[in-house]
Coordinates of N, CA and C in Angstrom, one line a residue:
E1 N 15.5 12.3 -1.2 CA 15.9 13.1 0.0 C 14.9 13.5 1.0
N2 N 13.5 13.8 0.2 CA 12.4 13.7 1.1 C 11.4 12.4 0.9
I3 N 12.1 11.2 0.8 CA 11.2 10.2 0.8 C 10.4 9.8 2.1
S4 N 10.9 10.4 3.1 CA 9.9 10.1 4.6 C 9.0 10.9 4.8
N5 N 8.8 11.8 3.8 CA 7.5 12.8 3.4 C 6.2 11.9 2.8
F6 N 6.5 10.9 2.1 CA 5.6 10.2 1.3 C 5.0 9.1 2.2
D7 N 3.5 9.1 2.4 CA 2.8 8.5 2.9 C 2.6 6.9 2.1
I8 N 2.2 7.2 0.7 CA 2.0 6.0 -0.2 C 2.3 6.5 -1.5
V9 N 2.6 5.6 -2.3 CA 2.4 6.3 -3.7 C 1.3 5.2 -4.7
M10 N 0.9 6.0 -5.5 CA -0.2 5.2 -6.1 C -0.1 5.1 -7.6
E11 N -0.7 4.2 -8.3 CA -0.5 4.1 -9.9 C -1.4 3.6 -10.4
S12 N -2.2 4.0 -11.4 CA -3.3 3.4 -12.1 C -2.9 3.4 -13.6
D13 N -2.3 2.4 -13.9 CA -1.6 2.2 -15.2 C -2.1 1.3 -16.1
E14 N -3.2 0.5 -15.7 CA -3.9 -0.4 -16.5 C -5.3 -0.4 -16.8
G15 N -5.6 1.1 -17.4 CA -6.8 1.7 -17.8 C -7.5 1.9 -16.4
T16 N -9.0 2.2 -17.0 CA -10.0 2.7 -15.9 C -11.3 2.0 -16.4
F17 N -10.9 0.3 -16.3 CA -12.1 -0.6 -16.4 C -12.7 -0.7 -15.2
M18 N -13.9 -1.7 -15.1 CA -14.5 -2.1 -13.8 C -13.2 -2.3 -12.7
P19 N -13.4 -1.4 -11.9 CA -12.3 -2.0 -10.7 C -12.8 -2.9 -9.8
S20 N -11.6 -3.8 -9.3 CA -11.9 -4.7 -8.4 C -11.5 -4.5 -7.0
G21 N -10.3 -3.7 -7.0 CA -9.6 -3.4 -5.5 C -8.3 -2.9 -5.9
L22 N -7.3 -3.1 -4.9 CA -6.0 -2.5 -5.1 C -4.9 -3.5 -4.9
G23 N -3.9 -3.3 -5.6 CA -2.8 -4.2 -5.3 C -1.8 -3.4 -4.4
F24 N -1.5 -4.1 -3.1 CA -0.7 -3.2 -2.2 C 0.5 -3.9 -1.8
T25 N 1.8 -3.2 -1.9 CA 3.1 -3.5 -1.3 C 3.2 -2.5 0.0
G26 N 3.5 -3.3 1.1 CA 3.9 -2.6 2.8 C 4.0 -3.9 3.4
N27 N 4.3 -3.0 4.8 CA 4.1 -4.3 5.6 C 2.8 -4.5 6.2
A28 N 2.9 -5.8 6.9 CA 1.2 -6.1 7.4 C 0.5 -5.2 8.3
K29 N 1.1 -4.2 9.2 CA 0.3 -3.0 9.7 C -0.2 -2.4 8.4
A30 N 0.4 -2.0 7.8 CA -0.1 -1.2 6.6 C -1.1 -1.7 6.0
R31 N -1.0 -2.8 5.5 CA -1.9 -3.6 4.8 C -3.4 -3.7 5.5
D32 N -3.3 -4.0 6.8 CA -4.3 -4.3 7.6 C -5.0 -3.0 7.6
I33 N -4.3 -1.5 7.6 CA -4.9 -0.4 7.5 C -5.6 -0.1 6.0
V34 N -4.7 -0.4 5.1 CA -5.7 -0.3 3.7 C -6.8 -1.1 3.7
K35 N -6.6 -2.5 4.2 CA -7.8 -3.2 4.0 C -8.9 -2.4 4.7
E36 N -8.7 -1.9 5.9 CA -10.0 -1.2 6.6 C -10.5 -0.1 5.9
I37 N -9.5 0.6 5.4 CA -10.0 1.6 4.4 C -10.9 1.2 3.2
M38 N -10.4 0.1 2.4 CA -11.0 -0.4 1.6 C -12.6 -1.1 1.8
T39 N -12.7 -1.2 3.2 CA -14.2 -1.6 3.6 C -15.0 -0.5 3.2
L40 N -14.9 0.7 3.2 CA -15.4 1.9 3.1 C -16.0 1.6 1.6
L41 N -15.6 1.0 0.7 CA -16.0 0.9 -0.6 C -16.9 -0.3 -0.8
Q42 N -17.5 -0.7 0.1 CA -18.5 -1.9 0.3 C -19.4 -1.4 -0.8
P43 N -20.3 -0.3 -0.7 CA -21.3 0.1 -1.4 C -21.1 -0.1 -3.0
I44 N -20.0 -0.2 -3.4 CA -19.8 -0.2 -4.9 C -18.9 -1.5 -5.0
N45 N -18.8 -2.4 -4.2 CA -18.3 -3.5 -4.1 C -17.1 -3.8 -4.7
V46 N -16.1 -2.8 -4.3 CA -14.6 -2.8 -4.7 C -13.8 -2.8 -3.4
T47 N -13.9 -4.0 -2.8 CA -12.9 -3.8 -1.6 C -11.9 -5.0 -1.3
A48 N -11.2 -5.3 -2.6 CA -10.3 -6.6 -2.4 C -8.7 -5.5 -2.3
V49 N -8.1 -6.4 -1.6 CA -6.6 -5.7 -1.4 C -5.8 -7.1 -1.9
Y50 N -5.2 -7.0 -3.1 CA -4.2 -7.9 -3.5 C -2.8 -7.8 -3.1
D51 N -2.2 -9.0 -3.3 CA -0.9 -9.0 -2.9 C 0.0 -8.1 -4.0
N52 N 0.8 -7.4 -3.7 CA 1.8 -6.4 -4.6 C 1.3 -5.6 -5.4
A53 N 1.6 -4.0 -5.1 CA 1.3 -3.2 -6.2 C 2.3 -3.2 -7.3
D54 N 2.0 -2.7 -8.5 CA 3.0 -2.8 -9.5 C 2.7 -1.5 -10.3
G55 N 3.9 -1.1 -11.0 CA 3.7 0.0 -11.8 C 5.3 0.6 -12.1
T56 N 5.7 0.8 -13.0 CA 7.0 1.4 -13.4 C 7.2 2.8 -12.7
D57 N 6.1 3.5 -12.4 CA 6.3 5.0 -11.9 C 6.2 4.8 -10.3
I58 N 6.1 3.7 -9.5 CA 5.8 3.7 -8.3 C 7.0 2.9 -7.9
D59 N 7.6 1.9 -8.5 CA 8.3 0.9 -8.3 C 9.8 1.4 -7.3
Y60 N 10.3 2.6 -7.7 CA 11.6 3.0 -7.1 C 11.2 3.6 -5.6
W61 N 10.2 4.3 -5.5 CA 9.7 4.3 -4.1 C 9.5 3.3 -3.2
M62 N 8.7 2.2 -3.7 CA 8.4 1.1 -3.1 C 9.6 0.3 -2.7
R63 N 10.7 0.1 -3.7 CA 11.9 -0.2 -3.2 C 12.5 0.2 -2.0
D64 N 12.3 1.4 -1.9 CA 13.0 2.3 -0.8 C 12.1 2.3 0.7
G65 N 10.8 1.4 0.4 CA 10.0 1.4 1.8 C 8.8 2.1 1.5
V66 N 8.6 2.8 0.6 CA 7.5 3.6 0.8 C 6.1 2.6 0.5
P67 N 5.0 2.7 1.1 CA 4.0 1.9 0.8 C 3.3 2.5 -0.5
G68 N 2.8 1.2 -1.1 CA 2.4 1.4 -2.9 C 1.3 0.9 -3.0
A69 N 0.3 1.2 -4.2 CA -0.9 0.8 -4.3 C -1.1 0.9 -5.9
S70 N -1.5 -0.2 -6.3 CA -2.1 0.0 -7.7 C -3.5 -0.4 -8.0
L71 N -4.2 0.1 -9.0 CA -5.8 -0.2 -9.1 C -5.7 -1.2 -10.0
R72 N -6.8 -2.2 -9.4 CA -6.7 -3.4 -10.1 C -8.2 -3.7 -10.7
D73 N -8.2 -3.7 -12.0 CA -9.4 -3.3 -12.9 C -9.5 -4.7 -13.7
D74 N -10.4 -4.8 -14.5 CA -10.9 -5.8 -15.6 C -10.1 -5.4 -16.6
L75 N -9.1 -6.0 -17.1 CA -8.1 -5.7 -18.3 C -8.5 -6.3 -19.5
S76 N -9.9 -7.0 -19.4 CA -10.0 -8.1 -21.0 C -10.0 -6.9 -22.0
K77 N -10.5 -5.8 -21.9 CA -10.5 -5.2 -23.0 C -9.2 -3.9 -23.3
Y78 N -8.3 -4.2 -22.6 CA -7.0 -3.2 -22.5 C -6.2 -3.1 -23.7
F79 N -6.2 -4.2 -24.2 CA -5.2 -4.0 -25.2 C -6.2 -4.0 -26.7
W80 N -7.1 -3.5 -26.6 CA -8.3 -3.7 -27.6 C -7.9 -2.0 -28.3
F81 N -7.6 -1.1 -27.3 CA -7.4 0.5 -27.1 C -5.9 0.8 -26.9
H82 N -5.2 0.0 -26.3 CA -3.9 0.6 -25.5 C -2.7 1.1 -26.7
H83 N -2.4 2.2 -26.7 CA -1.8 2.6 -27.7 C -2.1 2.6 -29.0
S84 N -3.2 2.7 -29.4 CA -3.8 2.4 -30.8 C -4.3 3.8 -31.2
Q85 N -5.0 3.9 -32.5 CA -5.8 5.0 -32.6 C -7.0 5.2 -32.0
G86 N -7.7 4.2 -31.5 CA -8.8 4.3 -30.7 C -8.5 4.4 -29.3
D87 N -7.5 4.9 -28.7 CA -7.2 5.0 -27.5 C -7.4 6.7 -27.2
T88 N -8.6 6.6 -27.1 CA -9.2 7.9 -26.8 C -10.3 7.9 -25.5
M89 N -10.8 9.0 -25.2 CA -11.5 9.4 -24.0 C -13.1 8.7 -24.6
T90 N -13.3 8.6 -25.9 CA -14.4 8.1 -26.4 C -14.8 6.7 -26.0
V91 N -13.9 5.8 -25.9 CA -13.9 4.7 -25.8 C -14.3 4.4 -24.1
Q92 N -14.0 5.4 -23.0 CA -14.3 5.1 -21.6 C -15.9 4.6 -21.5
D93 N -15.9 4.0 -20.6 CA -17.3 4.0 -19.9 C -17.2 4.7 -18.6
P94 N -18.1 5.9 -18.7 CA -18.1 6.9 -17.7 C -18.2 6.5 -16.5
N95 N -19.3 5.5 -16.2 CA -19.5 4.6 -14.9 C -18.3 4.0 -14.5
Q96 N -17.6 3.0 -15.3 CA -16.6 2.5 -14.7 C -15.2 3.4 -14.1
M97 N -15.3 4.7 -15.0 CA -14.1 5.6 -14.6 C -14.6 6.5 -13.2
N98 N -15.8 6.4 -13.3 CA -16.1 7.1 -11.9 C -16.1 6.1 -10.8
L99 N -16.0 5.0 -11.2 CA -15.5 4.0 -10.1 C -13.9 4.0 -9.6
C100 N -13.4 4.1 -10.4 CA -12.1 4.0 -10.4 C -11.6 5.1 -9.5
A101 N -12.2 6.5 -10.1 CA -11.8 7.7 -9.5 C -12.3 7.8 -8.0
A102 N -13.2 7.1 -7.5 CA -14.0 6.7 -6.3 C -13.1 6.1 -5.2
V103 N -12.5 5.0 -5.9 CA -11.5 4.5 -5.3 C -10.3 5.2 -4.8
W104 N -9.7 5.9 -5.8 CA -8.5 6.7 -5.4 C -8.8 7.7 -4.6
T105 N -9.9 8.3 -4.7 CA -10.6 9.4 -3.9 C -10.5 9.0 -2.3
V106 N -11.4 7.9 -2.1 CA -11.5 7.5 -0.8 C -10.0 7.1 0.0
V107 N -9.5 6.4 -1.0 CA -8.0 6.1 -0.5 C -7.0 7.3 0.1
S108 N -7.1 8.1 -0.9 CA -6.2 9.2 -0.8 C -6.5 10.1 0.2
Y109 N -8.1 10.2 0.4 CA -8.6 11.1 1.3 C -8.6 10.7 3.0
V110 N -8.8 9.0 3.0 CA -8.4 8.7 4.3 C -7.0 8.8 4.8
I111 N -5.9 8.3 3.8 CA -4.7 8.2 4.2 C -4.3 9.6 4.6
A112 N -4.7 10.5 3.8 CA -4.2 12.0 4.0 C -4.4 12.4 5.3
D113 N -6.0 12.1 5.7 CA -6.4 12.5 7.0 C -6.0 11.7 8.2
M114 N -5.2 10.9 8.3 CA -4.7 9.9 9.4 C -3.7 10.9 10.1
E115 N -3.9 10.6 11.4 CA -2.9 11.2 12.2 C -1.7 10.7 12.2
E116 N -1.4 9.5 11.8 CA 0.0 8.9 11.8 C 0.2 8.5 10.2
M117 N 1.5 8.5 9.7 CA 1.7 8.0 8.6 C 1.4 6.5 8.8
L118 N 1.1 5.6 7.1 CA 1.2 4.4 7.2 C 2.4 4.0 7.5
P119 N 2.3 2.8 8.3 CA 3.6 2.0 8.9 C 4.6 1.6 7.8
R120 N 6.0 1.7 8.0 CA 6.8 1.1 7.2 C 7.7 0.0 7.8

């Protein structure tokens, strides 16, 4: 009912390992805006915008036209811990987790502060 109020939906469901950028689903104008936002992350070398956001938690909104983003990171160790007894905060690399948080913070803040919503 309120889907027109959503600017973007975002998901980080592949861990908090070394980020490389965002997967993005949306039209070309919205993609250009997200690419511009990601340039702000040049100091931490996380600027890539990949085709297609994915995630079961955001698919419904994206199918209805809401732009979506999903964090892309180094998945090489994901299944070492995922849904195992070792899946605890103690295996997190705080520096990598902080970089992931920085990506979401920058993207969220800039999009929320824009005068217009992301184009659909």
